[in-house]
Amino acid sequence: MSDSHENPDVLLRTAQALEAAIAFSIASISVNLPDVKTEVVESLRRNTANSDKQDPTKDAIEHLVTLIETAAVSSEKHRV
């Protein structure tokens, strides 16, 4: 594994970039298929509600849900 993967700053930026990419991809899809966003958000919420995962994981998933919902609203405004 490269040294960059062991650097916490690089890992954090990579995780943030992936999170943003997922959120905006789902939001973009949801403009044409709104049920996709709803299903993804509900699934993520069920996952955290029915899980005994540690708080940081739940917090990250809840943050992703917020990003998806926010990005979807923004994408819908741009489409109009």
mmCIF file of N, CA and C in Angstrom:
data_model
loop_
_atom_site.group_PDB
_atom_site.id
_atom_site.type_symbol
_atom_site.label_atom_id
_atom_site.label_comp_id
_atom_site.label_asym_id
_atom_site.label_seq_id
_atom_site.Cartn_x
_atom_site.Cartn_y
_atom_site.Cartn_z
ATOM 1 N N MET A 1 0.852 -1.178 0.000
ATOM 2 C CA MET A 1 0.000 0.000 0.000
ATOM 3 C C MET A 1 0.893 1.234 0.000
ATOM 4 N N SER A 2 0.507 2.249 -0.692
ATOM 5 C CA SER A 2 1.344 3.440 -0.769
ATOM 6 C C SER A 2 1.286 4.220 0.538
ATOM 7 N N ASP A 3 2.300 5.033 0.755
ATOM 8 C CA ASP A 3 2.374 5.836 1.975
ATOM 9 C C ASP A 3 1.217 6.819 2.086
ATOM 10 N N SER A 4 0.694 7.277 0.951
ATOM 11 C CA SER A 4 -0.392 8.257 0.993
ATOM 12 C C SER A 4 -1.646 7.685 1.658
ATOM 13 N N HIS A 5 -1.831 6.350 1.590
ATOM 14 C CA HIS A 5 -2.998 5.737 2.217
ATOM 15 C C HIS A 5 -2.847 5.659 3.732
ATOM 16 N N GLU A 6 -1.639 5.829 4.208
ATOM 17 C CA GLU A 6 -1.405 5.799 5.650
ATOM 18 C C GLU A 6 -1.471 7.195 6.256
ATOM 19 N N ASN A 7 -1.546 8.208 5.434
ATOM 20 C CA ASN A 7 -1.608 9.586 5.902
ATOM 21 C C ASN A 7 -3.055 9.929 6.237
ATOM 22 N N PRO A 8 -3.348 10.265 7.503
ATOM 23 C CA PRO A 8 -4.731 10.558 7.892
ATOM 24 C C PRO A 8 -5.362 11.709 7.103
ATOM 25 N N ASP A 9 -4.579 12.711 6.747
ATOM 26 C CA ASP A 9 -5.122 13.831 5.981
ATOM 27 C C ASP A 9 -5.571 13.391 4.591
ATOM 28 N N VAL A 10 -4.781 12.546 3.963
ATOM 29 C CA VAL A 10 -5.122 12.038 2.637
ATOM 30 C C VAL A 10 -6.370 11.155 2.736
ATOM 31 N N LEU A 11 -6.419 10.305 3.747
ATOM 32 C CA LEU A 11 -7.591 9.448 3.925
ATOM 33 C C LEU A 11 -8.847 10.271 4.164
ATOM 34 N N LEU A 12 -8.745 11.310 4.959
ATOM 35 C CA LEU A 12 -9.889 12.168 5.232
ATOM 36 C C LEU A 12 -10.368 12.844 3.952
ATOM 37 N N ARG A 13 -9.447 13.425 3.185
ATOM 38 C CA ARG A 13 -9.836 14.091 1.931
ATOM 39 C C ARG A 13 -10.436 13.098 0.940
ATOM 40 N N THR A 14 -9.891 11.892 0.904
ATOM 41 C CA THR A 14 -10.425 10.863 0.009
ATOM 42 C C THR A 14 -11.837 10.478 0.422
ATOM 43 N N ALA A 15 -12.045 10.280 1.711
ATOM 44 C CA ALA A 15 -13.383 9.932 2.210
ATOM 45 C C ALA A 15 -14.375 11.053 1.926
ATOM 46 N N GLN A 16 -13.960 12.288 2.122
ATOM 47 C CA GLN A 16 -14.844 13.427 1.856
ATOM 48 C C GLN A 16 -15.184 13.528 0.373
ATOM 49 N N ALA A 17 -14.200 13.274 -0.476
ATOM 50 C CA ALA A 17 -14.446 13.323 -1.919
ATOM 51 C C ALA A 17 -15.414 12.219 -2.342
ATOM 52 N N LEU A 18 -15.229 11.024 -1.805
ATOM 53 C CA LEU A 18 -16.139 9.919 -2.114
ATOM 54 C C LEU A 18 -17.549 10.214 -1.609
ATOM 55 N N GLU A 19 -17.645 10.755 -0.411
ATOM 56 C CA GLU A 19 -18.938 11.114 0.151
ATOM 57 C C GLU A 19 -19.657 12.131 -0.727
ATOM 58 N N ALA A 20 -18.945 13.144 -1.159
ATOM 59 C CA ALA A 20 -19.544 14.166 -2.018
ATOM 60 C C ALA A 20 -19.962 13.569 -3.361
ATOM 61 N N ALA A 21 -19.121 12.713 -3.910
ATOM 62 C CA ALA A 21 -19.440 12.088 -5.202
ATOM 63 C C ALA A 21 -20.698 11.227 -5.098
ATOM 64 N N ILE A 22 -20.808 10.466 -4.018
ATOM 65 C CA ILE A 22 -21.995 9.632 -3.818
ATOM 66 C C ILE A 22 -23.232 10.508 -3.674
ATOM 67 N N ALA A 23 -23.134 11.516 -2.837
ATOM 68 C CA ALA A 23 -24.286 12.395 -2.583
ATOM 69 C C ALA A 23 -24.761 13.076 -3.859
ATOM 70 N N PHE A 24 -23.838 13.644 -4.617
ATOM 71 C CA PHE A 24 -24.234 14.369 -5.815
ATOM 72 C C PHE A 24 -24.670 13.434 -6.940
ATOM 73 N N SER A 25 -24.112 12.229 -6.985
ATOM 74 C CA SER A 25 -24.573 11.252 -7.981
ATOM 75 C C SER A 25 -26.014 10.856 -7.715
ATOM 76 N N ILE A 26 -26.308 10.541 -6.460
ATOM 77 C CA ILE A 26 -27.676 10.157 -6.105
ATOM 78 C C ILE A 26 -28.627 11.334 -6.320
ATOM 79 N N ALA A 27 -28.182 12.522 -5.954
ATOM 80 C CA ALA A 27 -29.026 13.704 -6.145
ATOM 81 C C ALA A 27 -29.303 13.945 -7.625
ATOM 82 N N SER A 28 -28.303 13.777 -8.458
ATOM 83 C CA SER A 28 -28.486 13.973 -9.897
ATOM 84 C C SER A 28 -29.451 12.952 -10.478
ATOM 85 N N ILE A 29 -29.306 11.710 -10.060
ATOM 86 C CA ILE A 29 -30.215 10.665 -10.522
ATOM 87 C C ILE A 29 -31.635 10.965 -10.059
ATOM 88 N N SER A 30 -31.753 11.474 -8.840
ATOM 89 C CA SER A 30 -33.082 11.690 -8.266
ATOM 90 C C SER A 30 -33.878 12.779 -8.982
ATOM 91 N N VAL A 31 -33.193 13.625 -9.733
ATOM 92 C CA VAL A 31 -33.911 14.646 -10.504
ATOM 93 C C VAL A 31 -34.834 13.965 -11.515
ATOM 94 N N ASN A 32 -34.333 12.911 -12.148
ATOM 95 C CA ASN A 32 -35.135 12.171 -13.129
ATOM 96 C C ASN A 32 -35.905 11.012 -12.505
ATOM 97 N N LEU A 33 -35.384 10.470 -11.429
ATOM 98 C CA LEU A 33 -36.013 9.336 -10.758
ATOM 99 C C LEU A 33 -36.079 9.622 -9.257
ATOM 100 N N PRO A 34 -37.016 10.449 -8.820
ATOM 101 C CA PRO A 34 -37.066 10.872 -7.415
ATOM 102 C C PRO A 34 -37.164 9.726 -6.420
ATOM 103 N N ASP A 35 -37.728 8.602 -6.845
ATOM 104 C CA ASP A 35 -37.851 7.469 -5.931
ATOM 105 C C ASP A 35 -36.492 6.890 -5.542
ATOM 106 N N VAL A 36 -35.492 7.072 -6.393
ATOM 107 C CA VAL A 36 -34.161 6.567 -6.090
ATOM 108 C C VAL A 36 -33.634 7.236 -4.824
ATOM 109 N N LYS A 37 -33.707 8.552 -4.774
ATOM 110 C CA LYS A 37 -33.239 9.278 -3.598
ATOM 111 C C LYS A 37 -34.000 8.832 -2.357
ATOM 112 N N THR A 38 -35.292 8.730 -2.466
ATOM 113 C CA THR A 38 -36.124 8.336 -1.329
ATOM 114 C C THR A 38 -35.726 6.952 -0.828
ATOM 115 N N GLU A 39 -35.553 6.015 -1.736
ATOM 116 C CA GLU A 39 -35.182 4.653 -1.351
ATOM 117 C C GLU A 39 -33.806 4.607 -0.707
ATOM 118 N N VAL A 40 -32.854 5.335 -1.264
ATOM 119 C CA VAL A 40 -31.505 5.351 -0.706
ATOM 120 C C VAL A 40 -31.516 5.967 0.686
ATOM 121 N N VAL A 41 -32.178 7.100 0.842
ATOM 122 C CA VAL A 41 -32.232 7.782 2.135
ATOM 123 C C VAL A 41 -32.919 6.893 3.174
ATOM 124 N N GLU A 42 -34.039 6.302 2.807
ATOM 125 C CA GLU A 42 -34.751 5.431 3.751
ATOM 126 C C GLU A 42 -33.914 4.212 4.123
ATOM 127 N N SER A 43 -33.226 3.653 3.158
ATOM 128 C CA SER A 43 -32.372 2.499 3.418
ATOM 129 C C SER A 43 -31.229 2.859 4.364
ATOM 130 N N LEU A 44 -30.595 3.995 4.118
ATOM 131 C CA LEU A 44 -29.511 4.437 5.004
ATOM 132 C C LEU A 44 -30.025 4.683 6.419
ATOM 133 N N ARG A 45 -31.178 5.291 6.529
ATOM 134 C CA ARG A 45 -31.755 5.554 7.859
ATOM 135 C C ARG A 45 -32.122 4.256 8.570
ATOM 136 N N ARG A 46 -32.690 3.295 7.838
ATOM 137 C CA ARG A 46 -33.012 1.990 8.439
ATOM 138 C C ARG A 46 -31.738 1.299 8.904
ATOM 139 N N ASN A 47 -30.709 1.404 8.095
ATOM 140 C CA ASN A 47 -29.432 0.769 8.422
ATOM 141 C C ASN A 47 -28.888 1.302 9.745
ATOM 142 N N THR A 48 -28.932 2.596 9.926
ATOM 143 C CA THR A 48 -28.406 3.163 11.171
ATOM 144 C C THR A 48 -29.336 2.878 12.348
ATOM 145 N N ALA A 49 -30.639 2.866 12.114
ATOM 146 C CA ALA A 49 -31.588 2.618 13.204
ATOM 147 C C ALA A 49 -31.507 1.173 13.702
ATOM 148 N N ASN A 50 -31.255 0.243 12.789
ATOM 149 C CA ASN A 50 -31.227 -1.180 13.135
ATOM 150 C C ASN A 50 -29.821 -1.702 13.385
ATOM 151 N N SER A 51 -28.877 -0.812 13.527
ATOM 152 C CA SER A 51 -27.480 -1.215 13.636
ATOM 153 C C SER A 51 -26.920 -0.898 15.011
ATOM 154 N N ASP A 52 -25.958 -1.683 15.398
ATOM 155 C CA ASP A 52 -25.253 -1.395 16.642
ATOM 156 C C ASP A 52 -23.874 -0.800 16.342
ATOM 157 N N LYS A 53 -23.758 -0.211 15.160
ATOM 158 C CA LYS A 53 -22.493 0.417 14.760
ATOM 159 C C LYS A 53 -22.136 1.537 15.725
ATOM 160 N N GLN A 54 -20.857 1.836 15.755
ATOM 161 C CA GLN A 54 -20.382 2.910 16.615
ATOM 162 C C GLN A 54 -20.923 4.248 16.152
ATOM 163 N N ASP A 55 -20.982 5.189 17.069
ATOM 164 C CA ASP A 55 -21.521 6.511 16.769
ATOM 165 C C ASP A 55 -20.854 7.211 15.583
ATOM 166 N N PRO A 56 -19.523 7.155 15.434
ATOM 167 C CA PRO A 56 -18.928 7.837 14.268
ATOM 168 C C PRO A 56 -19.463 7.310 12.936
ATOM 169 N N THR A 57 -19.737 6.021 12.861
ATOM 170 C CA THR A 57 -20.284 5.455 11.625
ATOM 171 C C THR A 57 -21.689 5.970 11.383
ATOM 172 N N LYS A 58 -22.506 5.959 12.426
ATOM 173 C CA LYS A 58 -23.869 6.474 12.297
ATOM 174 C C LYS A 58 -23.851 7.948 11.933
ATOM 175 N N ASP A 59 -22.965 8.709 12.558
ATOM 176 C CA ASP A 59 -22.850 10.131 12.244
ATOM 177 C C ASP A 59 -22.475 10.348 10.788
ATOM 178 N N ALA A 60 -21.558 9.533 10.276
ATOM 179 C CA ALA A 60 -21.133 9.660 8.881
ATOM 180 C C ALA A 60 -22.290 9.350 7.929
ATOM 181 N N ILE A 61 -23.067 8.322 8.253
ATOM 182 C CA ILE A 61 -24.202 7.965 7.400
ATOM 183 C C ILE A 61 -25.265 9.054 7.449
ATOM 184 N N GLU A 62 -25.538 9.582 8.626
ATOM 185 C CA GLU A 62 -26.518 10.664 8.743
ATOM 186 C C GLU A 62 -26.052 11.909 7.988
ATOM 187 N N HIS A 63 -24.752 12.166 8.022
ATOM 188 C CA HIS A 63 -24.202 13.299 7.276
ATOM 189 C C HIS A 63 -24.380 13.077 5.774
ATOM 190 N N LEU A 64 -24.152 11.847 5.331
ATOM 191 C CA LEU A 64 -24.338 11.519 3.912
ATOM 192 C C LEU A 64 -25.797 11.708 3.509
ATOM 193 N N VAL A 65 -26.726 11.289 4.353
ATOM 194 C CA VAL A 65 -28.149 11.483 4.076
ATOM 195 C C VAL A 65 -28.460 12.968 3.911
ATOM 196 N N THR A 66 -27.918 13.787 4.794
ATOM 197 C CA THR A 66 -28.128 15.238 4.711
ATOM 198 C C THR A 66 -27.565 15.784 3.406
ATOM 199 N N LEU A 67 -26.379 15.327 3.024
ATOM 200 C CA LEU A 67 -25.784 15.771 1.754
ATOM 201 C C LEU A 67 -26.655 15.372 0.566
ATOM 202 N N ILE A 68 -27.170 14.154 0.586
ATOM 203 C CA ILE A 68 -28.020 13.684 -0.516
ATOM 204 C C ILE A 68 -29.269 14.544 -0.614
ATOM 205 N N GLU A 69 -29.904 14.786 0.517
ATOM 206 C CA GLU A 69 -31.127 15.586 0.510
ATOM 207 C C GLU A 69 -30.846 17.017 0.078
ATOM 208 N N THR A 70 -29.771 17.594 0.557
ATOM 209 C CA THR A 70 -29.404 18.966 0.192
ATOM 210 C C THR A 70 -29.042 19.061 -1.289
ATOM 211 N N ALA A 71 -28.271 18.113 -1.765
ATOM 212 C CA ALA A 71 -27.868 18.118 -3.177
ATOM 213 C C ALA A 71 -29.067 17.900 -4.078
ATOM 214 N N ALA A 72 -30.010 17.074 -3.648
ATOM 215 C CA ALA A 72 -31.201 16.825 -4.462
ATOM 216 C C ALA A 72 -32.025 18.089 -4.601
ATOM 217 N N VAL A 73 -32.182 18.825 -3.534
ATOM 218 C CA VAL A 73 -32.942 20.084 -3.582
ATOM 219 C C VAL A 73 -32.239 21.066 -4.514
ATOM 220 N N SER A 74 -30.925 21.148 -4.411
ATOM 221 C CA SER A 74 -30.148 22.044 -5.261
ATOM 222 C C SER A 74 -30.260 21.639 -6.734
ATOM 223 N N SER A 75 -30.184 20.342 -7.010
ATOM 224 C CA SER A 75 -30.286 19.849 -8.389
ATOM 225 C C SER A 75 -31.660 20.112 -8.972
ATOM 226 N N GLU A 76 -32.691 19.957 -8.151
ATOM 227 C CA GLU A 76 -34.052 20.198 -8.630
ATOM 228 C C GLU A 76 -34.258 21.673 -8.981
ATOM 229 N N LYS A 77 -33.665 22.565 -8.222
ATOM 230 C CA LYS A 77 -33.785 24.006 -8.505
ATOM 231 C C LYS A 77 -33.117 24.362 -9.828
ATOM 232 N N HIS A 78 -31.960 23.729 -10.095
ATOM 233 C CA HIS A 78 -31.238 24.013 -11.335
ATOM 234 C C HIS A 78 -31.973 23.462 -12.553
ATOM 235 N N ARG A 79 -32.763 22.439 -12.371
ATOM 236 C CA ARG A 79 -33.472 21.820 -13.487
ATOM 237 C C ARG A 79 -34.634 22.680 -13.943
ATOM 238 N N VAL A 80 -35.235 23.407 -13.014
ATOM 239 C CA VAL A 80 -36.427 24.209 -13.336
ATOM 240 C C VAL A 80 -36.102 25.373 -14.215
#
